[in-house]
PDB file of N, CA and C in Angstrom:
ATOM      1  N   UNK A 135     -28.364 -50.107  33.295  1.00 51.00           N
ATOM      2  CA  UNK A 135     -28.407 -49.690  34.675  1.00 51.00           C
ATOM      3  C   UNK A 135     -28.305 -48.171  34.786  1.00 51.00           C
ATOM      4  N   UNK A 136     -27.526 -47.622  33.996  1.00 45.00           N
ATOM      5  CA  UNK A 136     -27.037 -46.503  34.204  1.00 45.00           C
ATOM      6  C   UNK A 136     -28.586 -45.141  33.334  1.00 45.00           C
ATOM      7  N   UNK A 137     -29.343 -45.754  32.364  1.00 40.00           N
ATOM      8  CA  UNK A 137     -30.304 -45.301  31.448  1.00 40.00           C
ATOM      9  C   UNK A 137     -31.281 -45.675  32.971  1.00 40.00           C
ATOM     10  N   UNK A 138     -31.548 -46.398  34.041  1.00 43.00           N
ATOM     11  CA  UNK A 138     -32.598 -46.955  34.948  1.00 43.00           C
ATOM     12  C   UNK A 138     -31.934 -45.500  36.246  1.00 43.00           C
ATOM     13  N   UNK A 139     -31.292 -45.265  36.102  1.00 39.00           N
ATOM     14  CA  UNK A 139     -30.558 -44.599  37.050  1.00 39.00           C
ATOM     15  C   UNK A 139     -31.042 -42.830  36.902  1.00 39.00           C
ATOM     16  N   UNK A 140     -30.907 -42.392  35.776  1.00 39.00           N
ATOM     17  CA  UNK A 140     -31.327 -41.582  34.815  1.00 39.00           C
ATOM     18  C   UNK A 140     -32.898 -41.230  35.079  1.00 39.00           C
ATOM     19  N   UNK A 141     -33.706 -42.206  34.392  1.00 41.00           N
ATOM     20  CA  UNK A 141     -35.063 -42.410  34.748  1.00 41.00           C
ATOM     21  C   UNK A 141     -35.546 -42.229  36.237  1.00 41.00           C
ATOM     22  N   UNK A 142     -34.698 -42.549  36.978  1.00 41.00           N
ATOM     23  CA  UNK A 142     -35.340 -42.311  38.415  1.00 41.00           C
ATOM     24  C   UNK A 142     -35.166 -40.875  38.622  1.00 41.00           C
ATOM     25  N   UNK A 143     -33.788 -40.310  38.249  1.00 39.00           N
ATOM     26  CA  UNK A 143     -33.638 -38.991  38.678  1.00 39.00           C
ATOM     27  C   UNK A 143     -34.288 -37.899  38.371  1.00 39.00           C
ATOM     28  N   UNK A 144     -35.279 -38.471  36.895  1.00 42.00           N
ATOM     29  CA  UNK A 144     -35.865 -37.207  35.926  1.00 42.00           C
ATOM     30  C   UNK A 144     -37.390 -37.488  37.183  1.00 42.00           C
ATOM     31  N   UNK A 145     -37.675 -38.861  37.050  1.00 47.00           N
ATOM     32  CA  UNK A 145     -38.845 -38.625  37.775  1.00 47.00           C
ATOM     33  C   UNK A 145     -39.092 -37.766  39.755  1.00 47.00           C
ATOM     34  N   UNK A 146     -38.196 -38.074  39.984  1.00 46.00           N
ATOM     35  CA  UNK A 146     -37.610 -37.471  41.323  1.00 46.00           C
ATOM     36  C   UNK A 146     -37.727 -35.840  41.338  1.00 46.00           C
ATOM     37  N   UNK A 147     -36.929 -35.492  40.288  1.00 43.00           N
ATOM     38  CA  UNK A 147     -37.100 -34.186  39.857  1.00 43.00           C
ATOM     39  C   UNK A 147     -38.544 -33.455  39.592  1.00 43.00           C
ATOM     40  N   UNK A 148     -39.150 -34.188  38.974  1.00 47.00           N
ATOM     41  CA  UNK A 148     -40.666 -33.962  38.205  1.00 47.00           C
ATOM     42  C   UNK A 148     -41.172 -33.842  39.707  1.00 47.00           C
ATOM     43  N   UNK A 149     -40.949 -35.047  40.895  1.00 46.00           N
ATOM     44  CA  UNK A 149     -41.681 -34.772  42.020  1.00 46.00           C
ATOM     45  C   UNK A 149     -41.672 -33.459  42.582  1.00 46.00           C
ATOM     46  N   UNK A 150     -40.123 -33.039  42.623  1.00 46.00           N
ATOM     47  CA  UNK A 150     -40.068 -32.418  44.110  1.00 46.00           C
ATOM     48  C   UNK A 150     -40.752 -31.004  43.441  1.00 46.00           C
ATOM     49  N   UNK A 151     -40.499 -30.816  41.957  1.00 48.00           N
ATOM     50  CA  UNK A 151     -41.065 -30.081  41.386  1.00 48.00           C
ATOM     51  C   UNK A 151     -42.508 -29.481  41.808  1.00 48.00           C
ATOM     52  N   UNK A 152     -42.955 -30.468  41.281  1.00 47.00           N
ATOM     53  CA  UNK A 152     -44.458 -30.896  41.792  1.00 47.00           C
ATOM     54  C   UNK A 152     -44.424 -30.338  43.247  1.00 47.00           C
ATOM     55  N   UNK A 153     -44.343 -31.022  43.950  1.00 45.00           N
ATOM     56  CA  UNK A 153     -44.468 -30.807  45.967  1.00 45.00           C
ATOM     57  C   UNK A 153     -44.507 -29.480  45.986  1.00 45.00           C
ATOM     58  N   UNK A 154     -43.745 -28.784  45.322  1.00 42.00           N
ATOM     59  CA  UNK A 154     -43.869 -27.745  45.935  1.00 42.00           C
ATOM     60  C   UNK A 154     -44.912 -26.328  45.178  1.00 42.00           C
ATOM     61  N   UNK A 155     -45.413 -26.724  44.029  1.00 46.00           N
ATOM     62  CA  UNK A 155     -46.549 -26.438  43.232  1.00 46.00           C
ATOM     63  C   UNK A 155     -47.925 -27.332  44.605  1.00 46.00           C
ATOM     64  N   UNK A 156     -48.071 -28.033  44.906  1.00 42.00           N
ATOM     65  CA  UNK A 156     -48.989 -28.543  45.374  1.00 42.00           C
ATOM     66  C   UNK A 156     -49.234 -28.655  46.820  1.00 42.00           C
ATOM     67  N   UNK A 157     -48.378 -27.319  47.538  1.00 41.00           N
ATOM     68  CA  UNK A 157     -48.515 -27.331  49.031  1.00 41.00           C
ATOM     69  C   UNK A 157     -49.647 -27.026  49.604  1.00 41.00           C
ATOM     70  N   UNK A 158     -50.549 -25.957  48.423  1.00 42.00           N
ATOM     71  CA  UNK A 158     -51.929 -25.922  49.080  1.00 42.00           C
ATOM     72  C   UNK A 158     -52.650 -27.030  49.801  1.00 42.00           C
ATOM     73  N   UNK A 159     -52.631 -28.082  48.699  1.00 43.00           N
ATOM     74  CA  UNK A 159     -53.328 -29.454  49.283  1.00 43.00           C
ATOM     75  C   UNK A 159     -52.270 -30.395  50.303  1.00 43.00           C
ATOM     76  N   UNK A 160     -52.045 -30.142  51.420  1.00 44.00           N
ATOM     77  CA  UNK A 160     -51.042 -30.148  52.771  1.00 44.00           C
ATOM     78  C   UNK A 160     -50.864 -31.930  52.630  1.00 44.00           C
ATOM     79  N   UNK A 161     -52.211 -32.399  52.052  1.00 84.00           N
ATOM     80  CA  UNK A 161     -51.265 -34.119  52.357  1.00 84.00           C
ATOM     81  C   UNK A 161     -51.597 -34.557  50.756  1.00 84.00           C
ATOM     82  N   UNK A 162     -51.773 -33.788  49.745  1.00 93.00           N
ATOM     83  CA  UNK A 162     -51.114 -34.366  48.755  1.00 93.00           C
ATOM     84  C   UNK A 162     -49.779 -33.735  48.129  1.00 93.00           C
ATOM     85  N   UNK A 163     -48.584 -34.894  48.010  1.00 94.00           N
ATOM     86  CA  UNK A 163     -47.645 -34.406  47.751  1.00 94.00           C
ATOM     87  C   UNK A 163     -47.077 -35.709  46.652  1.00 94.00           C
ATOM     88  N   UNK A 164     -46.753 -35.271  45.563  1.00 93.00           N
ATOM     89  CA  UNK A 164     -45.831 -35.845  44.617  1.00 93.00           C
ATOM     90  C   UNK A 164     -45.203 -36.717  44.792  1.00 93.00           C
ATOM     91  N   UNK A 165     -44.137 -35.967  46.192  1.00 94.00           N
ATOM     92  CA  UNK A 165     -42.908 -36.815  46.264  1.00 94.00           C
ATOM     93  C   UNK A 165     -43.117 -37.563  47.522  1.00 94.00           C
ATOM     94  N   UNK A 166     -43.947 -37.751  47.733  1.00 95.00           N
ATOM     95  CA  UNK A 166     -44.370 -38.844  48.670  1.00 95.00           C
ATOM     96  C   UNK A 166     -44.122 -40.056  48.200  1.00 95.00           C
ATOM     97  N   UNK A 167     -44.725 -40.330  46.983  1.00 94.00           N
ATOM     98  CA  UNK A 167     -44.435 -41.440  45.915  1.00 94.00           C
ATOM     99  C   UNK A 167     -43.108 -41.821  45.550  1.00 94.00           C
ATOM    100  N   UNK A 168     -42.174 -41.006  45.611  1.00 95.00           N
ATOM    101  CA  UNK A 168     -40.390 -41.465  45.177  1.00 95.00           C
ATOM    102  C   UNK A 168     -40.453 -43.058  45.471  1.00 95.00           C
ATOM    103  N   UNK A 169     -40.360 -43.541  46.786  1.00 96.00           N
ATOM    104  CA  UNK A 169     -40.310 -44.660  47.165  1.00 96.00           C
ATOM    105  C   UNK A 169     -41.051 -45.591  45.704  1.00 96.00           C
ATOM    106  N   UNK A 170     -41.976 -45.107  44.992  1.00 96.00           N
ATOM    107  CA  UNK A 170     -42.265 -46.168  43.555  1.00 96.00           C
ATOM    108  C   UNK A 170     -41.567 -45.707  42.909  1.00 96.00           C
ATOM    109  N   UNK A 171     -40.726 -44.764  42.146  1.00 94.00           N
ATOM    110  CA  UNK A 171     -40.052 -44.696  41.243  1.00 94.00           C
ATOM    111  C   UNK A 171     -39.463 -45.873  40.615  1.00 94.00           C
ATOM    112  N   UNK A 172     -38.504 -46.362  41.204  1.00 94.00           N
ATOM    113  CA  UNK A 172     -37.885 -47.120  40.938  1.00 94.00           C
ATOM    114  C   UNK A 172     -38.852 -48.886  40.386  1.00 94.00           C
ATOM    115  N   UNK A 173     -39.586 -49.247  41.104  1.00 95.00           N
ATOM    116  CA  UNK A 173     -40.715 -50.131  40.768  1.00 95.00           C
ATOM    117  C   UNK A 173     -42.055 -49.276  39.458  1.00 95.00           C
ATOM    118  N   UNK A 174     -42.182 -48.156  39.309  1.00 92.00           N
ATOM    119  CA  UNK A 174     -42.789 -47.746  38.255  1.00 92.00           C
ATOM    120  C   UNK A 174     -42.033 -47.587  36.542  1.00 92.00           C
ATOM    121  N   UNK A 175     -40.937 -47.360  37.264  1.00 91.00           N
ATOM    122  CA  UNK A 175     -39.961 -47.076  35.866  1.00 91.00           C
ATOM    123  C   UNK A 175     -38.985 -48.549  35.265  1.00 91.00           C
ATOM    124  N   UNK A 176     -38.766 -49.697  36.115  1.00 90.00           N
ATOM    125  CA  UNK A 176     -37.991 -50.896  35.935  1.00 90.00           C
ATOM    126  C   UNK A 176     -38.974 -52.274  36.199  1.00 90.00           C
ATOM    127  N   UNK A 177     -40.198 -51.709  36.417  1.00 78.00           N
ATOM    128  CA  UNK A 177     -41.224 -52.941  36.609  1.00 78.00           C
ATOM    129  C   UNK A 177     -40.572 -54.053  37.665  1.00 78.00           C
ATOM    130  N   UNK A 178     -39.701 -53.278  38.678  1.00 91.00           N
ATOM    131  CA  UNK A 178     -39.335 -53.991  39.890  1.00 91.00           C
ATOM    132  C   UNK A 178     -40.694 -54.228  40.870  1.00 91.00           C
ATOM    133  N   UNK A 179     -41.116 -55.494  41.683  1.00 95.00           N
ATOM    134  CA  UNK A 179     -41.717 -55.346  42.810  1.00 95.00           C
ATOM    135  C   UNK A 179     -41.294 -54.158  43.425  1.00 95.00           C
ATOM    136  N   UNK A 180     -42.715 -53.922  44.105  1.00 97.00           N
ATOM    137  CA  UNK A 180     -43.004 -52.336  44.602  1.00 97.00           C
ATOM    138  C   UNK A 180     -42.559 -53.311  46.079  1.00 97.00           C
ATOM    139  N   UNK A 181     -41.453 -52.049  46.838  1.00 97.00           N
ATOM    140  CA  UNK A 181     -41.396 -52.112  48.227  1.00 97.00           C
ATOM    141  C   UNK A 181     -42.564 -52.113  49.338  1.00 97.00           C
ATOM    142  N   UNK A 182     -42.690 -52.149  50.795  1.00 97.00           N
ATOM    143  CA  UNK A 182     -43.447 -51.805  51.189  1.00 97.00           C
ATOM    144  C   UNK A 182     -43.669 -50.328  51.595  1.00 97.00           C
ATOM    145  N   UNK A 183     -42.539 -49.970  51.436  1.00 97.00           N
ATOM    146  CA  UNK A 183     -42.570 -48.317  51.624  1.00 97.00           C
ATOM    147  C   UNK A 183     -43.336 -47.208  50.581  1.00 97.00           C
ATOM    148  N   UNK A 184     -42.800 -48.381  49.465  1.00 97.00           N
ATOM    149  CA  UNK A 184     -43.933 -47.946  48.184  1.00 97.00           C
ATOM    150  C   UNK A 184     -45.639 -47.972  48.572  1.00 97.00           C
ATOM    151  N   UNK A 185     -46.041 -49.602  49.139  1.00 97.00           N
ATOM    152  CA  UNK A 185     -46.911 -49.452  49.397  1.00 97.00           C
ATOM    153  C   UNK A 185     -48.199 -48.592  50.171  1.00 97.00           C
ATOM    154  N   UNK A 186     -47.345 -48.106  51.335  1.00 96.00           N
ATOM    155  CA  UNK A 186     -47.354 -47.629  51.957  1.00 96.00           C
ATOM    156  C   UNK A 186     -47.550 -46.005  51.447  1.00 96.00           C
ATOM    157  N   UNK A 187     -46.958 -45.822  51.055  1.00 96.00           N
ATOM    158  CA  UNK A 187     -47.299 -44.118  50.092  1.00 96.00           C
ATOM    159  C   UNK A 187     -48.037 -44.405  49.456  1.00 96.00           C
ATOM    160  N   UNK A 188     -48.130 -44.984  48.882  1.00 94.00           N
ATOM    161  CA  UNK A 188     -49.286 -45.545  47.272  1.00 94.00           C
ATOM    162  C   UNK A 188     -50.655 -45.228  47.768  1.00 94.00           C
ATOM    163  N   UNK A 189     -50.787 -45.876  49.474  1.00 94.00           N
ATOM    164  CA  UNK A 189     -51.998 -46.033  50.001  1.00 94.00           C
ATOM    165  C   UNK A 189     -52.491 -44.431  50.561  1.00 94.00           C
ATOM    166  N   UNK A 190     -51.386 -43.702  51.049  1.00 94.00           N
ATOM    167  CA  UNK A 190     -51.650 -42.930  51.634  1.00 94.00           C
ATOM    168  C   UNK A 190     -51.539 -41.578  50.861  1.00 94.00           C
ATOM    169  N   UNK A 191     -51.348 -41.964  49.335  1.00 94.00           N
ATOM    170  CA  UNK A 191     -51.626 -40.666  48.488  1.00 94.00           C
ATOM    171  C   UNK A 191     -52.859 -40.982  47.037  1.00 94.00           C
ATOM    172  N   UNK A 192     -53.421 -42.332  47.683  1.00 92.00           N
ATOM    173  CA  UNK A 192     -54.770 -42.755  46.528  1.00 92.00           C
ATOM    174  C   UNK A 192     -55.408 -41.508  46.340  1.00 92.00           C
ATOM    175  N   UNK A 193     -55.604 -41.136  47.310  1.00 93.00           N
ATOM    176  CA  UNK A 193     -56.667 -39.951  47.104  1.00 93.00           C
ATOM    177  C   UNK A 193     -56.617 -38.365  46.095  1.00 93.00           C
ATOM    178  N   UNK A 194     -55.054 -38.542  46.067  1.00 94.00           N
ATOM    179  CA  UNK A 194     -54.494 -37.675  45.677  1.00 94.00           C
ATOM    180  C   UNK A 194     -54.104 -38.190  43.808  1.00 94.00           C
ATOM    181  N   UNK A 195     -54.028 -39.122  43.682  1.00 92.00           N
ATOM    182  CA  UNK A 195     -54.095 -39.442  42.486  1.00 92.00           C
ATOM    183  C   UNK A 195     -54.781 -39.246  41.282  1.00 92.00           C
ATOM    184  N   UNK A 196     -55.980 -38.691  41.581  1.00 92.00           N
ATOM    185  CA  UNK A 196     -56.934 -38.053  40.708  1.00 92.00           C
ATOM    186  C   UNK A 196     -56.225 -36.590  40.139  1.00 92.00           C
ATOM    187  N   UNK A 197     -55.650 -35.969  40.868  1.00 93.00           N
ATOM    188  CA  UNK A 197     -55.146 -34.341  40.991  1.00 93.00           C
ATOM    189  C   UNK A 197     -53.692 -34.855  39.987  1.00 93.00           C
ATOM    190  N   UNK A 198     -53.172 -35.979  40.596  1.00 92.00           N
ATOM    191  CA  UNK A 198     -51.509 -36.423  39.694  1.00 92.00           C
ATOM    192  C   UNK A 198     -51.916 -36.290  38.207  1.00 92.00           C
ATOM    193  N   UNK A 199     -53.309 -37.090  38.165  1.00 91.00           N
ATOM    194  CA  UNK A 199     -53.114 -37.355  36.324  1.00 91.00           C
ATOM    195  C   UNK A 199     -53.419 -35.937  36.051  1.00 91.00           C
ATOM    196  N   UNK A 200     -54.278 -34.926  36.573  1.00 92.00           N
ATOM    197  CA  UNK A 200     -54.266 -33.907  35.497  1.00 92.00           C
ATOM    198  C   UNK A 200     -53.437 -33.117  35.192  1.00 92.00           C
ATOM    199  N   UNK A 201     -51.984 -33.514  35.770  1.00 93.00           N
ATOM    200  CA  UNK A 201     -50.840 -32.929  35.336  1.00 93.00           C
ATOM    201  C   UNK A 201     -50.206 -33.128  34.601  1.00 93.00           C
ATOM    202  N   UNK A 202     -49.908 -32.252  33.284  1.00 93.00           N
ATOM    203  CA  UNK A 202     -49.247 -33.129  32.376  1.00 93.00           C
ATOM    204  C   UNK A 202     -47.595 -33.900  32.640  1.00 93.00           C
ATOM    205  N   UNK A 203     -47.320 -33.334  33.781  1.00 91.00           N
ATOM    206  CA  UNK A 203     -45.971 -33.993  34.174  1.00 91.00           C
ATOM    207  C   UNK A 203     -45.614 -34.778  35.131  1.00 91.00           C
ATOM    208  N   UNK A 204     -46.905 -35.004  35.284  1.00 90.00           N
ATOM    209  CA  UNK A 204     -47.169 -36.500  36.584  1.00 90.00           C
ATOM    210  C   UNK A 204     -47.848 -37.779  35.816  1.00 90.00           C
ATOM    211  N   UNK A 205     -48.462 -36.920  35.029  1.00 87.00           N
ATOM    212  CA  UNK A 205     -49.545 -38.350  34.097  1.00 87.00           C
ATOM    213  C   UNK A 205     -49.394 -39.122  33.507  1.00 87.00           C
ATOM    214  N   UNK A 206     -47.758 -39.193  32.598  1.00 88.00           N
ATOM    215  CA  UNK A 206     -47.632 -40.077  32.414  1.00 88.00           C
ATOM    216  C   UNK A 206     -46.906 -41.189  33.082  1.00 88.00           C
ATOM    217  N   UNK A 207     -46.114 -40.674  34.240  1.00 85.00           N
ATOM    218  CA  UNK A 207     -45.787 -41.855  34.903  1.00 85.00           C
ATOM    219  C   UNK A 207     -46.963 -42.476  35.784  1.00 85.00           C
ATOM    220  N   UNK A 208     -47.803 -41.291  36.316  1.00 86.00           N
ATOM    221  CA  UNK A 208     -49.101 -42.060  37.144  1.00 86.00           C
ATOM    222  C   UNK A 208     -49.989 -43.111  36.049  1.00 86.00           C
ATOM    223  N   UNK A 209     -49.927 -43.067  34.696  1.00 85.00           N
ATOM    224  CA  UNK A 209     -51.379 -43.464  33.899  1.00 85.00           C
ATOM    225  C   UNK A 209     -50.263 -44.669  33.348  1.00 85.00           C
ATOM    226  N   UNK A 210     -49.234 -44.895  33.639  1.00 89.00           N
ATOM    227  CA  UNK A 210     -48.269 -46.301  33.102  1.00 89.00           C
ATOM    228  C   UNK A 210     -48.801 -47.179  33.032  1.00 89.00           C
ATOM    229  N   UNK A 211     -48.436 -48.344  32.297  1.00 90.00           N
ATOM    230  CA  UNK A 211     -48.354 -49.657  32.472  1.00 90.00           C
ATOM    231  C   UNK A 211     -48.006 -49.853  33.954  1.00 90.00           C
ATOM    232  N   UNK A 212     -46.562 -49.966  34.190  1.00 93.00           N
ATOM    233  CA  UNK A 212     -46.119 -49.929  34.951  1.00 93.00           C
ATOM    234  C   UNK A 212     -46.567 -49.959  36.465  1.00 93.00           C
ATOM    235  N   UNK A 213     -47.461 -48.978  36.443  1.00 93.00           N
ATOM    236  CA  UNK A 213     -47.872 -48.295  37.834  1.00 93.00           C
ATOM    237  C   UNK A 213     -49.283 -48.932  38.220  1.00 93.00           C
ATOM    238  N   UNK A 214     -49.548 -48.764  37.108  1.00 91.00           N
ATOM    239  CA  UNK A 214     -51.206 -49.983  37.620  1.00 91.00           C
ATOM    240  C   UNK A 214     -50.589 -50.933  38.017  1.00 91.00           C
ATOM    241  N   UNK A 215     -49.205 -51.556  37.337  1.00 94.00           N
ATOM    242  CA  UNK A 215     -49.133 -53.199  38.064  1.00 94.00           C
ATOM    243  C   UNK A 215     -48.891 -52.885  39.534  1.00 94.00           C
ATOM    244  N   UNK A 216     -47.919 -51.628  39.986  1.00 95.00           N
ATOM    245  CA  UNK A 216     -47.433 -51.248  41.207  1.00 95.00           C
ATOM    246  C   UNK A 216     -48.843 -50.999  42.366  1.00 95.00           C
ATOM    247  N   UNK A 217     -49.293 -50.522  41.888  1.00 94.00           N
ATOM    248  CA  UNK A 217     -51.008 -50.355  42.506  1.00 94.00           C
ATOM    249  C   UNK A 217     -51.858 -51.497  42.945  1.00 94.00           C
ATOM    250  N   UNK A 218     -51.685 -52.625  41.648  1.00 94.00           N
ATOM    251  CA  UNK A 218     -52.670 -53.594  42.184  1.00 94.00           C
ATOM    252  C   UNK A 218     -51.840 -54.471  42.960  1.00 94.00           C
ATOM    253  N   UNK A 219     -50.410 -54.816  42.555  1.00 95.00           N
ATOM    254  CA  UNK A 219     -49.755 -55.483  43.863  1.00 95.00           C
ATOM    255  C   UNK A 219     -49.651 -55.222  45.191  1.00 95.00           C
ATOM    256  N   UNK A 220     -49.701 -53.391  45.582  1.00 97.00           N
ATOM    257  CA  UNK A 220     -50.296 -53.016  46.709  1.00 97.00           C
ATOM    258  C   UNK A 220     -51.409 -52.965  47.336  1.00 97.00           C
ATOM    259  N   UNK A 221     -52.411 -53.803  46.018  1.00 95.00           N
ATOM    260  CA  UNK A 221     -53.658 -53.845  46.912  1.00 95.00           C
ATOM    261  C   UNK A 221     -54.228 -52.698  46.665  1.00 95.00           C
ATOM    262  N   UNK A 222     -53.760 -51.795  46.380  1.00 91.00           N
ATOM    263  CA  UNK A 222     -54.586 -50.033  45.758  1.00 91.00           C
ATOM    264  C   UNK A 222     -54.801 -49.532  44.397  1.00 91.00           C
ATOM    265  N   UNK A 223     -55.619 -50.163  44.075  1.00 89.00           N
ATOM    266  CA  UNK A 223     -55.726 -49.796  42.244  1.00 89.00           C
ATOM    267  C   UNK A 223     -56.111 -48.393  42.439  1.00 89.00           C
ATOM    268  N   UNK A 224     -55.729 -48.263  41.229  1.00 85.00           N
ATOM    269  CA  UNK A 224     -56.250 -46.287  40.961  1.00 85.00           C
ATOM    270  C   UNK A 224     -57.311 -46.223  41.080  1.00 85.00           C
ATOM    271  N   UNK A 225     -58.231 -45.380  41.617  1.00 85.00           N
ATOM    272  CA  UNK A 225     -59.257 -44.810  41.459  1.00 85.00           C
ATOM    273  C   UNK A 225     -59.660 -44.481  39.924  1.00 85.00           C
ATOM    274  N   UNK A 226     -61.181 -44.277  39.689  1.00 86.00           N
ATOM    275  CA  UNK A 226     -61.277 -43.871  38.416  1.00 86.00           C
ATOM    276  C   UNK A 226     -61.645 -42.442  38.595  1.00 86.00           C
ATOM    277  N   UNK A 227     -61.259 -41.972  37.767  1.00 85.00           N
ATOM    278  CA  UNK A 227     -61.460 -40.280  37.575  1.00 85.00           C
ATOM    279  C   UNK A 227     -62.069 -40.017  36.321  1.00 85.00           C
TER     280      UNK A 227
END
């Protein structure tokens, strides 16, 4: 629990990181996504709040992977499952 706890915080971090490297592009933002953390990193069902971001930063997902510090949580196992249970598979890039 406490190693799942950990994992959320590094990725959280990596976001807000991110957000603020990526204000040019005004509605893509990193940490929009937090709400999956927790379902990307513990293979928990994704919330709907997850869903809900997931949908409204697809577009922006192309720009996540070419970061090397977004890509690998965006290019997961994990996150495809979080994607297609929302109904929003990744785009291909």
């Amino acid at each position: 629990m406490k190693l799942s706890y950990i994992a959320v915080c590094v990725v959280l971090v990596l976001l807000v990181g991110e957000g603020a490297q990526m204000s040019m592009a005004a509605t893509c933002n990193p940490m929009e996504l937090s709400p999956c953390a927790i379902a990307i990193i513990s293979a928990k069902p994704p919330t709907a709040a997850c869903c809900s971001k997931l949908k409204d930063q697809r577009p922006c997902l192309c720009q996540y992977l070419k970061d090397p510090k977004l890509q690998k949580f965006i290019n997961s196992p994990n996150a495809n499952k979080v994607a297609t249970t929302c109904g929003s598979p990744f785009p291909r890039c």
